[in-house]
Amino acid sequence: MSLRNGSGPDESGLDESVAAAVFGPAYSCAREYARILGGRGVEWGVIGPGEVPRLWDRHLLNCAVVAELAGDDWHTLADVGSGAGLPGIVLAMLLPEVRVTLVEPLERRVKFLDECVRELGLGNAEVLRGRAEDTTGQLAVDVAIARAVAPLDRLAPLLAGVVRSGGTVLAIKGSAAADELATAKPALRRIAARGAEVLRVGHGKVSPATTVVRFFAR
């Protein structure tokens, strides 16, 4: 991916001024990750070729603004169903003090994630092969997060199973987040989730703002 002088996005959706403002010191690392995604990620089938023109606006920036929600109690985080590393790798860049575990069951994607972690020099990230239900009892992180994994009524119990008591659960969703939350209320009651709400983060930085469902484990 070549850097551009001037304004406006390039062929990967990169608008330098926006990306640099959002990623700050992690910008060069984010650029390298975008290069890997647009090359090896497509070759390995980790992302589709149609996603390359919107790598930045739809994927990298969409994930990066979730870091706005980070609190002082975020020490460990699990990205469940990490896939191409979105959002886990992005958050590992932006939150170097947080230990990030990328949970992924598919061998090809695990290998891709391992290479990304190594090549990007993310010493605070590790890859764990397995499904969310397989990691129950192995992980008790402060924050569990997922993006484009499953509907909320099925996803919420899986994420709640890997966080500590009182931990934070985040699900990055789209425009139907409020409807998903309404449908998931019985499932949330069964796991005694607290404070479930729809948040929009990244106002003034990304358009549209990123939609996140957040709740707290019992």
PDB file of C-alpha atoms in Angstrom:
ATOM      1  CA  MET A   1       0.000   0.000   0.000  1.00  0.00           C
ATOM      2  CA  SER A   2       1.471   3.318  -0.987  1.00  0.00           C
ATOM      3  CA  LEU A   3       1.205   6.425   1.095  1.00  0.00           C
ATOM      4  CA  ARG A   4      -0.625   9.316  -0.462  1.00  0.00           C
ATOM      5  CA  ASN A   5      -0.032  13.017  -0.234  1.00  0.00           C
ATOM      6  CA  GLY A   6      -3.170  15.095  -0.091  1.00  0.00           C
ATOM      7  CA  SER A   7      -6.679  14.283   1.077  1.00  0.00           C
ATOM      8  CA  GLY A   8      -9.215  11.623   0.276  1.00  0.00           C
ATOM      9  CA  PRO A   9      -9.081   7.845   0.461  1.00  0.00           C
ATOM     10  CA  ASP A  10      -6.841   5.626  -1.669  1.00  0.00           C
ATOM     11  CA  GLU A  11      -7.690   2.244  -3.216  1.00  0.00           C
ATOM     12  CA  SER A  12      -7.756   0.592   0.223  1.00  0.00           C
ATOM     13  CA  GLY A  13     -10.011   3.254   1.709  1.00  0.00           C
ATOM     14  CA  LEU A  14      -7.114   5.007   3.446  1.00  0.00           C
ATOM     15  CA  ASP A  15      -7.557   8.667   4.290  1.00  0.00           C
ATOM     16  CA  GLU A  16      -4.206   9.458   5.882  1.00  0.00           C
ATOM     17  CA  SER A  17      -5.345  12.373   8.018  1.00  0.00           C
ATOM     18  CA  VAL A  18      -8.210  10.400   9.555  1.00  0.00           C
ATOM     19  CA  ALA A  19      -6.229   7.203  10.076  1.00  0.00           C
ATOM     20  CA  ALA A  20      -3.263   9.019  11.602  1.00  0.00           C
ATOM     21  CA  ALA A  21      -5.550  10.863  14.019  1.00  0.00           C
ATOM     22  CA  VAL A  22      -7.306   7.688  15.151  1.00  0.00           C
ATOM     23  CA  PHE A  23      -4.250   5.412  15.394  1.00  0.00           C
ATOM     24  CA  GLY A  24      -1.721   7.956  16.625  1.00  0.00           C
ATOM     25  CA  PRO A  25       1.619   6.274  17.403  1.00  0.00           C
ATOM     26  CA  ALA A  26       0.248   2.957  16.145  1.00  0.00           C
ATOM     27  CA  TYR A  27      -0.404   4.317  12.644  1.00  0.00           C
ATOM     28  CA  SER A  28       2.664   2.783  10.979  1.00  0.00           C
ATOM     29  CA  CYS A  29       1.800  -0.592  12.513  1.00  0.00           C
ATOM     30  CA  ALA A  30      -1.779  -0.253  11.253  1.00  0.00           C
ATOM     31  CA  ARG A  31      -0.514   0.497   7.746  1.00  0.00           C
ATOM     32  CA  GLU A  32       1.596  -2.652   7.780  1.00  0.00           C
ATOM     33  CA  TYR A  33      -1.367  -4.688   9.004  1.00  0.00           C
ATOM     34  CA  ALA A  34      -3.492  -3.267   6.167  1.00  0.00           C
ATOM     35  CA  ARG A  35      -0.792  -4.311   3.711  1.00  0.00           C
ATOM     36  CA  ILE A  36      -0.838  -7.868   5.100  1.00  0.00           C
ATOM     37  CA  LEU A  37      -4.638  -8.030   5.003  1.00  0.00           C
ATOM     38  CA  GLY A  38      -4.797  -6.760   1.430  1.00  0.00           C
ATOM     39  CA  GLY A  39      -2.147  -9.221   0.255  1.00  0.00           C
ATOM     40  CA  ARG A  40      -1.713 -12.422   2.219  1.00  0.00           C
ATOM     41  CA  GLY A  41      -5.126 -12.065   3.857  1.00  0.00           C
ATOM     42  CA  VAL A  42      -6.836 -12.203   0.470  1.00  0.00           C
ATOM     43  CA  GLU A  43      -4.518 -14.939  -0.863  1.00  0.00           C
ATOM     44  CA  TRP A  44      -5.294 -17.140   2.137  1.00  0.00           C
ATOM     45  CA  GLY A  45      -9.022 -16.434   2.010  1.00  0.00           C
ATOM     46  CA  VAL A  46      -9.020 -14.756   5.418  1.00  0.00           C
ATOM     47  CA  ILE A  47     -10.797 -11.757   3.905  1.00  0.00           C
ATOM     48  CA  GLY A  48     -12.563 -11.415   0.584  1.00  0.00           C
ATOM     49  CA  PRO A  49     -11.028  -9.388  -2.253  1.00  0.00           C
ATOM     50  CA  GLY A  50     -14.089  -7.151  -2.233  1.00  0.00           C
ATOM     51  CA  GLU A  51     -13.097  -5.915   1.221  1.00  0.00           C
ATOM     52  CA  VAL A  52      -9.791  -4.399   0.082  1.00  0.00           C
ATOM     53  CA  PRO A  53     -11.281  -1.062  -1.053  1.00  0.00           C
ATOM     54  CA  ARG A  54     -12.821  -0.600   2.378  1.00  0.00           C
ATOM     55  CA  LEU A  55     -10.113  -2.032   4.625  1.00  0.00           C
ATOM     56  CA  TRP A  56      -9.685   1.240   6.479  1.00  0.00           C
ATOM     57  CA  ASP A  57     -13.147   2.727   6.767  1.00  0.00           C
ATOM     58  CA  ARG A  58     -15.131  -0.475   7.256  1.00  0.00           C
ATOM     59  CA  HIS A  59     -12.603  -2.556   9.161  1.00  0.00           C
ATOM     60  CA  LEU A  60      -9.523  -0.925  10.702  1.00  0.00           C
ATOM     61  CA  LEU A  61     -11.077   2.392  11.753  1.00  0.00           C
ATOM     62  CA  ASN A  62     -14.363   0.738  12.664  1.00  0.00           C
ATOM     63  CA  CYS A  63     -12.459  -1.451  15.144  1.00  0.00           C
ATOM     64  CA  ALA A  64      -9.978   1.173  16.325  1.00  0.00           C
ATOM     65  CA  VAL A  65     -12.520   3.563  17.819  1.00  0.00           C
ATOM     66  CA  VAL A  66     -13.686   0.811  20.199  1.00  0.00           C
ATOM     67  CA  ALA A  67     -10.522   1.623  22.166  1.00  0.00           C
ATOM     68  CA  GLU A  68     -12.402   4.714  23.377  1.00  0.00           C
ATOM     69  CA  LEU A  69     -14.315   2.396  25.714  1.00  0.00           C
ATOM     70  CA  ALA A  70     -11.164   1.125  27.452  1.00  0.00           C
ATOM     71  CA  GLY A  71     -11.109   1.582  31.209  1.00  0.00           C
ATOM     72  CA  ASP A  72      -8.493   1.301  33.918  1.00  0.00           C
ATOM     73  CA  ASP A  73      -9.747  -2.210  34.651  1.00  0.00           C
ATOM     74  CA  TRP A  74      -8.856  -3.460  31.165  1.00  0.00           C
ATOM     75  CA  HIS A  75      -5.808  -5.648  31.703  1.00  0.00           C
ATOM     76  CA  THR A  76      -6.755  -8.720  29.670  1.00  0.00           C
ATOM     77  CA  LEU A  77      -8.961  -9.005  26.590  1.00  0.00           C
ATOM     78  CA  ALA A  78     -10.151 -11.900  24.420  1.00  0.00           C
ATOM     79  CA  ASP A  79     -11.207 -11.446  20.809  1.00  0.00           C
ATOM     80  CA  VAL A  80     -13.513 -14.417  20.235  1.00  0.00           C
ATOM     81  CA  GLY A  81     -13.770 -15.709  16.682  1.00  0.00           C
ATOM     82  CA  SER A  82     -10.930 -13.397  15.741  1.00  0.00           C
ATOM     83  CA  GLY A  83     -10.775 -14.411  12.072  1.00  0.00           C
ATOM     84  CA  ALA A  84      -8.465 -11.911  10.390  1.00  0.00           C
ATOM     85  CA  GLY A  85      -7.678 -10.259  13.731  1.00  0.00           C
ATOM     86  CA  LEU A  86     -10.467  -7.724  13.710  1.00  0.00           C
ATOM     87  CA  PRO A  87     -10.788  -6.219  16.244  1.00  0.00           C
ATOM     88  CA  GLY A  88      -8.195  -8.004  18.408  1.00  0.00           C
ATOM     89  CA  ILE A  89      -5.037  -7.088  16.497  1.00  0.00           C
ATOM     90  CA  VAL A  90      -6.166  -3.485  16.120  1.00  0.00           C
ATOM     91  CA  LEU A  91      -6.861  -3.195  19.853  1.00  0.00           C
ATOM     92  CA  ALA A  92      -3.519  -4.812  20.682  1.00  0.00           C
ATOM     93  CA  MET A  93      -1.835  -2.034  18.681  1.00  0.00           C
ATOM     94  CA  LEU A  94      -3.756   0.737  20.396  1.00  0.00           C
ATOM     95  CA  LEU A  95      -3.732  -0.696  23.933  1.00  0.00           C
ATOM     96  CA  PRO A  96      -0.189  -2.024  24.414  1.00  0.00           C
ATOM     97  CA  GLU A  97      -0.714  -2.344  28.171  1.00  0.00           C
ATOM     98  CA  VAL A  98      -3.597  -4.806  27.638  1.00  0.00           C
ATOM     99  CA  ARG A  99      -2.869  -8.519  27.131  1.00  0.00           C
ATOM    100  CA  VAL A 100      -4.905  -9.644  24.097  1.00  0.00           C
ATOM    101  CA  THR A 101      -5.817 -13.258  23.316  1.00  0.00           C
ATOM    102  CA  LEU A 102      -7.023 -13.970  19.785  1.00  0.00           C
ATOM    103  CA  VAL A 103      -9.384 -16.955  19.980  1.00  0.00           C
ATOM    104  CA  GLU A 104      -9.913 -18.685  16.622  1.00  0.00           C
ATOM    105  CA  PRO A 105     -10.823 -22.309  15.782  1.00  0.00           C
ATOM    106  CA  LEU A 106      -9.740 -22.558  12.125  1.00  0.00           C
ATOM    107  CA  GLU A 107      -6.155 -23.656  11.519  1.00  0.00           C
ATOM    108  CA  ARG A 108      -5.566 -21.451   8.464  1.00  0.00           C
ATOM    109  CA  ARG A 109      -6.712 -18.356  10.309  1.00  0.00           C
ATOM    110  CA  VAL A 110      -4.681 -19.301  13.382  1.00  0.00           C
ATOM    111  CA  LYS A 111      -1.563 -19.469  11.231  1.00  0.00           C
ATOM    112  CA  PHE A 112      -2.395 -16.091   9.686  1.00  0.00           C
ATOM    113  CA  LEU A 113      -2.916 -14.548  13.123  1.00  0.00           C
ATOM    114  CA  ASP A 114       0.340 -16.016  14.423  1.00  0.00           C
ATOM    115  CA  GLU A 115       2.226 -14.478  11.497  1.00  0.00           C
ATOM    116  CA  CYS A 116       0.535 -11.096  11.990  1.00  0.00           C
ATOM    117  CA  VAL A 117       1.387 -11.020  15.690  1.00  0.00           C
ATOM    118  CA  ARG A 118       5.002 -11.895  14.972  1.00  0.00           C
ATOM    119  CA  GLU A 119       5.512  -9.589  11.996  1.00  0.00           C
ATOM    120  CA  LEU A 120       3.797  -6.626  13.659  1.00  0.00           C
ATOM    121  CA  GLY A 121       5.825  -7.112  16.849  1.00  0.00           C
ATOM    122  CA  LEU A 122       2.767  -7.302  19.093  1.00  0.00           C
ATOM    123  CA  GLY A 123       4.333  -8.589  22.283  1.00  0.00           C
ATOM    124  CA  ASN A 124       1.045  -8.153  24.161  1.00  0.00           C
ATOM    125  CA  ALA A 125      -0.901 -10.516  21.863  1.00  0.00           C
ATOM    126  CA  GLU A 126      -1.166 -14.291  21.624  1.00  0.00           C
ATOM    127  CA  VAL A 127      -3.257 -16.722  19.591  1.00  0.00           C
ATOM    128  CA  LEU A 128      -5.353 -19.484  21.132  1.00  0.00           C
ATOM    129  CA  ARG A 129      -6.856 -22.093  18.825  1.00  0.00           C
ATOM    130  CA  GLY A 130     -10.355 -23.114  19.824  1.00  0.00           C
ATOM    131  CA  ARG A 131     -14.006 -22.168  19.937  1.00  0.00           C
ATOM    132  CA  ALA A 132     -15.382 -19.896  22.619  1.00  0.00           C
ATOM    133  CA  GLU A 133     -17.113 -22.806  24.334  1.00  0.00           C
ATOM    134  CA  ASP A 134     -13.802 -24.694  24.431  1.00  0.00           C
ATOM    135  CA  THR A 135     -12.123 -21.867  26.348  1.00  0.00           C
ATOM    136  CA  THR A 136     -14.646 -21.731  29.185  1.00  0.00           C
ATOM    137  CA  GLY A 137     -12.621 -22.342  32.321  1.00  0.00           C
ATOM    138  CA  GLN A 138      -9.351 -21.544  30.525  1.00  0.00           C
ATOM    139  CA  LEU A 139      -9.956 -17.810  30.208  1.00  0.00           C
ATOM    140  CA  ALA A 140     -11.304 -15.321  32.727  1.00  0.00           C
ATOM    141  CA  VAL A 141     -10.463 -12.031  31.050  1.00  0.00           C
ATOM    142  CA  ASP A 142     -11.503  -8.499  31.905  1.00  0.00           C
ATOM    143  CA  VAL A 143     -13.030  -7.920  28.465  1.00  0.00           C
ATOM    144  CA  ALA A 144     -14.456 -10.244  25.816  1.00  0.00           C
ATOM    145  CA  ILE A 145     -15.201  -8.863  22.379  1.00  0.00           C
ATOM    146  CA  ALA A 146     -16.454 -10.203  19.058  1.00  0.00           C
ATOM    147  CA  ARG A 147     -17.240  -8.815  15.631  1.00  0.00           C
ATOM    148  CA  ALA A 148     -19.376 -10.476  12.946  1.00  0.00           C
ATOM    149  CA  VAL A 149     -19.449 -13.826  14.739  1.00  0.00           C
ATOM    150  CA  ALA A 150     -23.100 -14.630  15.551  1.00  0.00           C
ATOM    151  CA  PRO A 151     -26.444 -13.044  16.481  1.00  0.00           C
ATOM    152  CA  LEU A 152     -26.364 -11.536  19.953  1.00  0.00           C
ATOM    153  CA  ASP A 153     -28.697 -14.081  21.543  1.00  0.00           C
ATOM    154  CA  ARG A 154     -26.200 -16.839  20.698  1.00  0.00           C
ATOM    155  CA  LEU A 155     -23.073 -14.738  21.082  1.00  0.00           C
ATOM    156  CA  ALA A 156     -23.747 -13.281  24.537  1.00  0.00           C
ATOM    157  CA  PRO A 157     -23.472 -16.570  26.485  1.00  0.00           C
ATOM    158  CA  LEU A 158     -20.286 -17.499  24.615  1.00  0.00           C
ATOM    159  CA  LEU A 159     -18.607 -14.205  25.458  1.00  0.00           C
ATOM    160  CA  ALA A 160     -19.854 -14.241  29.035  1.00  0.00           C
ATOM    161  CA  GLY A 161     -18.202 -17.634  29.462  1.00  0.00           C
ATOM    162  CA  VAL A 162     -14.698 -16.232  29.004  1.00  0.00           C
ATOM    163  CA  VAL A 163     -14.864 -13.119  31.204  1.00  0.00           C
ATOM    164  CA  ARG A 164     -14.304 -12.805  34.925  1.00  0.00           C
ATOM    165  CA  SER A 165     -17.126 -11.951  37.302  1.00  0.00           C
ATOM    166  CA  GLY A 166     -18.132  -8.367  36.607  1.00  0.00           C
ATOM    167  CA  GLY A 167     -16.143  -8.303  33.368  1.00  0.00           C
ATOM    168  CA  THR A 168     -17.119  -6.353  30.245  1.00  0.00           C
ATOM    169  CA  VAL A 169     -18.638  -7.941  27.151  1.00  0.00           C
ATOM    170  CA  LEU A 170     -18.601  -6.053  23.835  1.00  0.00           C
ATOM    171  CA  ALA A 171     -20.215  -7.068  20.548  1.00  0.00           C
ATOM    172  CA  ILE A 172     -19.515  -4.889  17.519  1.00  0.00           C
ATOM    173  CA  LYS A 173     -22.754  -4.769  15.549  1.00  0.00           C
ATOM    174  CA  GLY A 174     -24.443  -2.946  12.699  1.00  0.00           C
ATOM    175  CA  SER A 175     -27.593  -0.895  12.287  1.00  0.00           C
ATOM    176  CA  ALA A 176     -29.824  -3.682  13.661  1.00  0.00           C
ATOM    177  CA  ALA A 177     -28.065  -3.698  17.052  1.00  0.00           C
ATOM    178  CA  ALA A 178     -31.097  -2.454  18.984  1.00  0.00           C
ATOM    179  CA  ASP A 179     -33.288  -5.170  17.455  1.00  0.00           C
ATOM    180  CA  GLU A 180     -30.673  -7.811  18.260  1.00  0.00           C
ATOM    181  CA  LEU A 181     -30.505  -6.581  21.828  1.00  0.00           C
ATOM    182  CA  ALA A 182     -34.282  -6.802  22.190  1.00  0.00           C
ATOM    183  CA  THR A 183     -34.266 -10.363  20.823  1.00  0.00           C
ATOM    184  CA  ALA A 184     -31.391 -11.328  23.127  1.00  0.00           C
ATOM    185  CA  LYS A 185     -33.060 -10.192  26.372  1.00  0.00           C
ATOM    186  CA  PRO A 186     -34.126 -13.724  27.436  1.00  0.00           C
ATOM    187  CA  ALA A 187     -30.584 -14.996  26.844  1.00  0.00           C
ATOM    188  CA  LEU A 188     -29.138 -12.061  28.765  1.00  0.00           C
ATOM    189  CA  ARG A 189     -31.471 -12.749  31.686  1.00  0.00           C
ATOM    190  CA  ARG A 190     -30.392 -16.396  31.763  1.00  0.00           C
ATOM    191  CA  ILE A 191     -26.749 -15.401  32.182  1.00  0.00           C
ATOM    192  CA  ALA A 192     -27.640 -12.604  34.640  1.00  0.00           C
ATOM    193  CA  ALA A 193     -26.064  -9.938  32.426  1.00  0.00           C
ATOM    194  CA  ARG A 194     -26.161  -6.381  33.744  1.00  0.00           C
ATOM    195  CA  GLY A 195     -26.431  -2.977  32.107  1.00  0.00           C
ATOM    196  CA  ALA A 196     -26.976  -4.087  28.515  1.00  0.00           C
ATOM    197  CA  GLU A 197     -26.972  -1.108  26.145  1.00  0.00           C
ATOM    198  CA  VAL A 198     -26.225   0.005  22.607  1.00  0.00           C
ATOM    199  CA  LEU A 199     -23.327   2.460  22.276  1.00  0.00           C
ATOM    200  CA  ARG A 200     -21.986   4.384  19.296  1.00  0.00           C
ATOM    201  CA  VAL A 201     -18.315   5.269  19.418  1.00  0.00           C
ATOM    202  CA  GLY A 202     -16.026   7.262  17.181  1.00  0.00           C
ATOM    203  CA  HIS A 203     -18.318  10.227  16.562  1.00  0.00           C
ATOM    204  CA  GLY A 204     -16.419  12.851  14.622  1.00  0.00           C
ATOM    205  CA  LYS A 205     -13.740  10.321  13.689  1.00  0.00           C
ATOM    206  CA  VAL A 206     -15.512   7.691  11.612  1.00  0.00           C
ATOM    207  CA  SER A 207     -18.755   7.808   9.676  1.00  0.00           C
ATOM    208  CA  PRO A 208     -20.920   6.091  10.533  1.00  0.00           C
ATOM    209  CA  ALA A 209     -19.906   5.727  14.172  1.00  0.00           C
ATOM    210  CA  THR A 210     -19.200   2.175  15.307  1.00  0.00           C
ATOM    211  CA  THR A 211     -22.129   0.450  17.005  1.00  0.00           C
ATOM    212  CA  VAL A 212     -21.321  -1.691  20.041  1.00  0.00           C
ATOM    213  CA  VAL A 213     -23.555  -3.663  22.385  1.00  0.00           C
ATOM    214  CA  ARG A 214     -22.072  -3.663  25.882  1.00  0.00           C
ATOM    215  CA  PHE A 215     -23.066  -5.541  29.005  1.00  0.00           C
ATOM    216  CA  PHE A 216     -21.376  -6.701  32.180  1.00  0.00           C
ATOM    217  CA  ALA A 217     -21.077 -10.288  33.347  1.00  0.00           C
ATOM    218  CA  ARG A 218     -22.593 -11.321  36.655  1.00  0.00           C
TER     219      ARG A 218
END
